[in-house]
Short mmCIF file of C-alpha atoms and ligand atoms in Angstrom, two decimals:
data_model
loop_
_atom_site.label_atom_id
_atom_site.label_comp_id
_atom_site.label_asym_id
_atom_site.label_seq_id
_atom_site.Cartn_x
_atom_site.Cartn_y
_atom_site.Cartn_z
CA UNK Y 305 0.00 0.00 0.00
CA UNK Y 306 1.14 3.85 -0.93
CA UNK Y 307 0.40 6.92 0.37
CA UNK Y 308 -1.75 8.77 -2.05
CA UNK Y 309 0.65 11.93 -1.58
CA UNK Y 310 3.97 10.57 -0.96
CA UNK Y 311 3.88 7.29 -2.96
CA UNK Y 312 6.20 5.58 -0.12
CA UNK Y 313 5.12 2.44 1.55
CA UNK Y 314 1.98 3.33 4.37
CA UNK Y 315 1.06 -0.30 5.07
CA UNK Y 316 2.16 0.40 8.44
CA UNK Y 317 0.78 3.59 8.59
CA UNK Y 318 -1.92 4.32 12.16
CA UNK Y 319 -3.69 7.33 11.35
CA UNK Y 320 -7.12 8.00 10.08
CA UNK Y 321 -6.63 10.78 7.29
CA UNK Y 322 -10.17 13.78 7.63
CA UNK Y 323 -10.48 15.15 4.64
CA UNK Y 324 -11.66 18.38 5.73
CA UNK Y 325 -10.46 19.52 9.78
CA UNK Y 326 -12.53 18.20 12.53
CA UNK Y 327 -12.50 21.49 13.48
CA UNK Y 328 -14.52 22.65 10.81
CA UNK Y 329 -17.14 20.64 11.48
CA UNK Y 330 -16.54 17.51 9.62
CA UNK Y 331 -16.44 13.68 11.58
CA UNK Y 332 -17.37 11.64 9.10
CA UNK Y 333 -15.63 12.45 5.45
CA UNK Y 334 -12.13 10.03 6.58
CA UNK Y 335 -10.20 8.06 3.97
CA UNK Y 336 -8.61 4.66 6.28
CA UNK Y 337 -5.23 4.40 7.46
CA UNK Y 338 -2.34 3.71 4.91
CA UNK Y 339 -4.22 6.36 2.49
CA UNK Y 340 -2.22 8.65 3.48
CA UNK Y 341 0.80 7.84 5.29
CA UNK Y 342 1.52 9.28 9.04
CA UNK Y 343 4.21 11.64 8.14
CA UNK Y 344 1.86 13.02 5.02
CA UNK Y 345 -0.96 13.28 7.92
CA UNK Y 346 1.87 14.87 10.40
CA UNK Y 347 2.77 17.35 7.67
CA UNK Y 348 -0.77 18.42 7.08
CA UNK Y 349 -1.83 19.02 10.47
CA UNK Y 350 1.46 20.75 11.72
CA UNK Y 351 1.62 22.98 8.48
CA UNK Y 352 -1.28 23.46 6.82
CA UNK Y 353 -4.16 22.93 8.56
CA UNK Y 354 -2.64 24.39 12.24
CA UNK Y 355 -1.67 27.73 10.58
CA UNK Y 356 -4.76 28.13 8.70
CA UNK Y 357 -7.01 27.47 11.02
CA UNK Y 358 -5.49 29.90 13.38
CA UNK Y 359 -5.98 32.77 10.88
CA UNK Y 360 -8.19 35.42 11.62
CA UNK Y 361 -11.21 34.68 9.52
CA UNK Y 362 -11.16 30.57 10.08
CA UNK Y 363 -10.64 31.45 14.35
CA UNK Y 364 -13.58 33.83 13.98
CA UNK Y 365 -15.74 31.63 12.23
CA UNK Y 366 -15.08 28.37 14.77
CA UNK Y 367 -15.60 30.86 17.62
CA UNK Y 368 -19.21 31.71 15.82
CA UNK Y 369 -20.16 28.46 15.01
CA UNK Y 370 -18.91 26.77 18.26
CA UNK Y 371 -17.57 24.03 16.71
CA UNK Y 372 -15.68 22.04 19.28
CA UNK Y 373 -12.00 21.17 18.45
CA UNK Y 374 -10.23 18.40 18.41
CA UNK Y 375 -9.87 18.05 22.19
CA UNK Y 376 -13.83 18.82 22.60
CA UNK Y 377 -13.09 22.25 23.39
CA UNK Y 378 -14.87 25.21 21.35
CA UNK Y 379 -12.52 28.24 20.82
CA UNK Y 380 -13.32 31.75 21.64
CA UNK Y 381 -14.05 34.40 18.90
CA UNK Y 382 -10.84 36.89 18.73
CA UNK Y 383 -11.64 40.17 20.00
CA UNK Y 384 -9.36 43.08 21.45
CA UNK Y 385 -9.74 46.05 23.66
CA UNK Y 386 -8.52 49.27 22.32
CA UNK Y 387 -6.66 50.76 25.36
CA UNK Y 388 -2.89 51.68 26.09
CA UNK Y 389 -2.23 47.99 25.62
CA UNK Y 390 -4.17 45.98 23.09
CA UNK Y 391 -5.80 42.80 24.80
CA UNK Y 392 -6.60 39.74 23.57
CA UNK Y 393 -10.16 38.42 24.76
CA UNK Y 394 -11.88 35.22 24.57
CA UNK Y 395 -15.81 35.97 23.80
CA UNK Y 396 -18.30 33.54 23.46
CA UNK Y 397 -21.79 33.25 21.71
CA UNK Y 398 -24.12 32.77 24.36
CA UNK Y 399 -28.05 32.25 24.30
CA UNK Y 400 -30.47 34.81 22.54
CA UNK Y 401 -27.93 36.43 20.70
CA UNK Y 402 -25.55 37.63 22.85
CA UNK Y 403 -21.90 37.11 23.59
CA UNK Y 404 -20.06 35.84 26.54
CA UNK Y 405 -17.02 37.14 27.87
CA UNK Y 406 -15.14 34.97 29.53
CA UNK Y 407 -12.10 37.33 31.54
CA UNK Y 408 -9.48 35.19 34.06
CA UNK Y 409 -7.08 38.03 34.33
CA UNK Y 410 -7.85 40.46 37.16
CA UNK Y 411 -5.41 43.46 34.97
CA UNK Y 412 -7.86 42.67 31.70
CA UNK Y 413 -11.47 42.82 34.12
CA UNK Y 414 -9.81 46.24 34.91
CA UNK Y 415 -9.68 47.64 31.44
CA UNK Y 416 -12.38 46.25 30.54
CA UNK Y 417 -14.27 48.92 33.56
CA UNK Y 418 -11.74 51.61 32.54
CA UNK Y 419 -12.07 51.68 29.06
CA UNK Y 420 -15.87 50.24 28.22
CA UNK Y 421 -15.17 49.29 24.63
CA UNK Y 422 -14.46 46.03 23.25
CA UNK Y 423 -13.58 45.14 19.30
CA UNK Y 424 -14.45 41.91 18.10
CA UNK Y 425 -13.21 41.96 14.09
CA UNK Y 426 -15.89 39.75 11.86
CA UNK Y 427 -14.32 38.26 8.30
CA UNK Y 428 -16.63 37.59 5.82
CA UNK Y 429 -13.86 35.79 3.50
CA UNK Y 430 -10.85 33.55 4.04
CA UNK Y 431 -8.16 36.27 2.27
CA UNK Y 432 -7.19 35.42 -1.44
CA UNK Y 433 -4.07 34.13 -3.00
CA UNK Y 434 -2.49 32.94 0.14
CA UNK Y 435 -0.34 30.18 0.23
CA UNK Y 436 -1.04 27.73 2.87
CA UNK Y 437 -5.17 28.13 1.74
CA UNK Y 438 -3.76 27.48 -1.61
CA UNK Y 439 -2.11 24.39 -0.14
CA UNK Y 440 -5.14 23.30 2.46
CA UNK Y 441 -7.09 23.59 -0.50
CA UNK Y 442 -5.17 21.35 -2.70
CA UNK Y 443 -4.96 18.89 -0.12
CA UNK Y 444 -8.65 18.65 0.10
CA UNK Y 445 -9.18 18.41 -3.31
CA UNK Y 446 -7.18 15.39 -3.75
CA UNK Y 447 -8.39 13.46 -0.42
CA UNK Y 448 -11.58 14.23 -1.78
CA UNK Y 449 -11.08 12.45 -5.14
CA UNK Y 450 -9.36 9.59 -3.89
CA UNK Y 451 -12.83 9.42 -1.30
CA UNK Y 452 -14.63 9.65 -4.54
CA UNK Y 453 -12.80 6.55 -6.03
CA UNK Y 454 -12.28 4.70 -3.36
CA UNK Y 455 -15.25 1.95 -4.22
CA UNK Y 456 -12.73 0.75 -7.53
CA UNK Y 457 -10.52 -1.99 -7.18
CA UNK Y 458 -7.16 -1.32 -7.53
CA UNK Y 459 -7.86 2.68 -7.18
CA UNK Y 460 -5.20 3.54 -4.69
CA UNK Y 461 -2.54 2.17 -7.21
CA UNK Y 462 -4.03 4.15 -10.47
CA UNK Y 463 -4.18 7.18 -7.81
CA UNK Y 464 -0.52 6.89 -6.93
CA UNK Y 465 0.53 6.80 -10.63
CA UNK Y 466 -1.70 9.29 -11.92
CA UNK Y 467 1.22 11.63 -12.89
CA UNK Y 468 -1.52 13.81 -14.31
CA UNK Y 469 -2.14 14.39 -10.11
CA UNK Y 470 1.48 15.11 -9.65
CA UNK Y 471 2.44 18.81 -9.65
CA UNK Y 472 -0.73 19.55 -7.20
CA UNK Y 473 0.18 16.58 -4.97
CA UNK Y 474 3.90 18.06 -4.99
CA UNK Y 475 3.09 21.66 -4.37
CA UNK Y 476 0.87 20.77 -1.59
CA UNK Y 477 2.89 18.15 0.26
CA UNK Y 478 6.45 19.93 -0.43
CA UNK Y 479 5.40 23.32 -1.33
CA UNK Y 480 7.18 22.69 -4.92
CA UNK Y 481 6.67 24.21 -8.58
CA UNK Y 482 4.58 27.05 -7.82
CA UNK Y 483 4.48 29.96 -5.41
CA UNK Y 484 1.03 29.79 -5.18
CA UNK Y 485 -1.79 27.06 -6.83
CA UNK Y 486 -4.66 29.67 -7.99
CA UNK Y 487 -7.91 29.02 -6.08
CA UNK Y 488 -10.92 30.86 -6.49
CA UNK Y 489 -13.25 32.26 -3.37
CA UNK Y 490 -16.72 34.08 -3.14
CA UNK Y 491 -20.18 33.18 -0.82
CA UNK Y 492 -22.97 31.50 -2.53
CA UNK Y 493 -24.99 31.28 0.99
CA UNK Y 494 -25.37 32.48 4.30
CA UNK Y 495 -23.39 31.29 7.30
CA UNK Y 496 -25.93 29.81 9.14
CA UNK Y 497 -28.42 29.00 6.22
CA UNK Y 498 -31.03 25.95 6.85
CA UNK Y 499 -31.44 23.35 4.29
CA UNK Y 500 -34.14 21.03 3.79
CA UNK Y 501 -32.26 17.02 2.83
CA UNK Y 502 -34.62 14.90 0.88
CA UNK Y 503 -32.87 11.78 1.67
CA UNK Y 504 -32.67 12.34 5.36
CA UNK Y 505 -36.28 14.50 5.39
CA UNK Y 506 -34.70 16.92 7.60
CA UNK Y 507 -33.94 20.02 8.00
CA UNK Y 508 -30.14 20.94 8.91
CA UNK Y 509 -27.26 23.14 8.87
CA UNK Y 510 -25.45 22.35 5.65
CA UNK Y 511 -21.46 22.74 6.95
CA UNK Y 512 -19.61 21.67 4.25
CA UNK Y 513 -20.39 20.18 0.37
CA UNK Y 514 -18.29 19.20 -2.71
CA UNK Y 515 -18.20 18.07 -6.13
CA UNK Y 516 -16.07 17.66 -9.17
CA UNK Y 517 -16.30 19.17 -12.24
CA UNK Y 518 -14.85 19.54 -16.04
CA UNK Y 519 -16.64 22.23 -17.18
CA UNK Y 520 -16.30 21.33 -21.23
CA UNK Y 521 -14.48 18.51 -22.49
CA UNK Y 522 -11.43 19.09 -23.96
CA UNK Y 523 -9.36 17.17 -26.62
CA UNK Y 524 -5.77 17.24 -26.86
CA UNK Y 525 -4.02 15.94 -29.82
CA UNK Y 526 -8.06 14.82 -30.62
CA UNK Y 527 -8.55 12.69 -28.14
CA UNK Y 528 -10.24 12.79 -25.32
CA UNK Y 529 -8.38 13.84 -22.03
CA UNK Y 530 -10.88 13.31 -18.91
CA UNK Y 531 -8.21 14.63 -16.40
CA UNK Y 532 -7.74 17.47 -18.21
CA UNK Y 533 -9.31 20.66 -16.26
CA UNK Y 534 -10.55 18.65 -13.73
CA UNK Y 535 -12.30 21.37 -10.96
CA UNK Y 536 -12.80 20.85 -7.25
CA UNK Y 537 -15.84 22.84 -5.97
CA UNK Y 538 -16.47 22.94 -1.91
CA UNK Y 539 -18.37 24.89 0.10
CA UNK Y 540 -17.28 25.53 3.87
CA UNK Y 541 -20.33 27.26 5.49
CA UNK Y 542 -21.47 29.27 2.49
CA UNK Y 543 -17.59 30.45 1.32
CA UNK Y 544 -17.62 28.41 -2.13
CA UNK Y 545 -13.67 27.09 -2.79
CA UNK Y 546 -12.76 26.28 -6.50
CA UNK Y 547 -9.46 24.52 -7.48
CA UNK Y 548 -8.31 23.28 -10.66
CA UNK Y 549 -6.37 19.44 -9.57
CA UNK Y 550 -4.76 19.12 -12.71
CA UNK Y 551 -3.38 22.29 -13.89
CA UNK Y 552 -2.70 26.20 -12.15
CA UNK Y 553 -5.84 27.42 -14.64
CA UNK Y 554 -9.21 28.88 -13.24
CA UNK Y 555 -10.25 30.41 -16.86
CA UNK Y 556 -11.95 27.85 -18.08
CA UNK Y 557 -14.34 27.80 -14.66
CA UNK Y 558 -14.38 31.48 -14.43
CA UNK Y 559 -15.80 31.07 -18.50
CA UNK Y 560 -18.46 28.50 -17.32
CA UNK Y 561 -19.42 30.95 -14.48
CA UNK Y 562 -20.04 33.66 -16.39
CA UNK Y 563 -21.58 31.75 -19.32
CA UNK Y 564 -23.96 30.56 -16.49
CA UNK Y 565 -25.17 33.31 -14.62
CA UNK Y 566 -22.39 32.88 -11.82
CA UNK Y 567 -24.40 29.73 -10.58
CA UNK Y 568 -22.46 27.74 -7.90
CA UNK Y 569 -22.56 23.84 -9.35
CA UNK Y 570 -23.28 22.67 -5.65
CA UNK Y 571 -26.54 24.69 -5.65
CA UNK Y 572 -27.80 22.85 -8.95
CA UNK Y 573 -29.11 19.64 -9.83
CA UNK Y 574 -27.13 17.77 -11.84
CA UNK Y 575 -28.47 17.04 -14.75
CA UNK Y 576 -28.36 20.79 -15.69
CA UNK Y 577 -24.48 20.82 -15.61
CA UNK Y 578 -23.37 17.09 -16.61
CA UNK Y 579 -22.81 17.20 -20.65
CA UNK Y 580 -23.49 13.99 -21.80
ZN1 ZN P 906 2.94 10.07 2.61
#
């Protein structure tokens, strides 16, 4: 057995790969051990998902949602005090709409009577063309297609020497070939938007969704090339991610977009996007 990103031997691998962070709400979406290997998974969590999960708009948005971490604990929203010296406070949401402050340090209770005010920055966006989103992204992109074929026999060998896979699964495991891997970013829905699940017949909180796409098919040399512009599409809590797995290009997606009213392909059904 190989790991999907690494291609060394993981048969002795331990750990459970998530394709998208626990503590973004996702317990289920797991590929089995060996997938990916444990220094792959070590890499990811240390390096990617730690520092991007840390950054402003991802710590504000597991503050709001209260999603619990790892460890069971839910994280504070970031919020400061604008005095002599800036303070960093933990605030909670809290029933009907209001916030909890949660203050341990006698010095910060103080300025918080002194100076009345407290700031608690909202982000509406992860920020664009940064690296280790570019990489996060990438990551999930592939984890996500190897999910997707996972029910094949024989899949995790075809996966490993898919070359077509290898600049993305390079750049995201040791940051080489590119600078950045173009991803594109925008909200299709609310935070907190309700859904109504057919399957299920219930009514829930849709956290995160994702599909593939090829938006036309292409030919090279006339034939057909399937893995040729193959797109990644998530949504995490309304902020729609797109990613191109085989190639750096987003023009071909950003053509389909705006031959197609700007739709979001997780918000149709599919038999208005799949070309037959
Ligand atoms: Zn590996």
């Amino acid at each position: 057995m190989r790991c999907i990103f690494c291609k060394k031997d993981s048969s002795n691998s331990k750990s459970v790969e998530h394709i998208i962070p626990e503590s973004l709400g996702n317990k289920k979406q797991v590929l089995s051990k060996g997938i990916v290997c444990d220094s792959c998974n070590n890499y990811f969590a240390l390096k990617i998902e730690k520092p991007v999960l840390e950054m402003p708009y991802y710590a504000s948005l597991r503050g709001r949602k209260a999603i619990e971490t790892k460890k069971g604990k839910i994280p504070g929203i970031p919020g400061f005090m604008k005095n002599k010296n800036e303070t960093e406070l933990k605030v909670f949401p809290s029933e009907s709409n209001t916030l909890k402050i949660v203050v341990e340090d006698k010095n910060v209770w103080d300025s918080i009577e002194n100076y009345d005010k407290i700031y608690i920055p909202l982000y509406d966006k992860p920020p664009k063309d940064n690296l280790n989103v570019s990489k996060f992204i990438g990551k999930i992109a592939l984890e996500a297609l190897a999910k997707r074929v996972s029910s094949c026999e024989g899949w995790q060998n075809d996966f490993v020497e898919n070359d077509g896979l290898d600049e993305l699964r390079h750049f995201v495991r040791y940051g080489k070939g590119y600078t950045l891997w173009p991803y594109y970013i925008r909200r299709i829905y609310d935070e907190n938007q309700i859904s109504y699940d057919r399957k299920s017949d219930k009514t829930m909180e849709i956290m995160n969704e994702y599909d593939f796409f090829i938006p036309d098919k292409p030919t090279i040399n006339g034939e057909d090339n399937r893995l040729d512009n193959l797109y990644f599409v998530m949504a995490i809590m309304g902020v729609e991610y797109t990613i191109n797995l085989t190639n750096t290009g987003l023009d071909r997606y950003l053509k389909w977009l705006s031959n197609n009213d700007n739709k979001s392909i997780l918000q149709m059904e599919k038999r208005n996007f799949i070309q037959t």
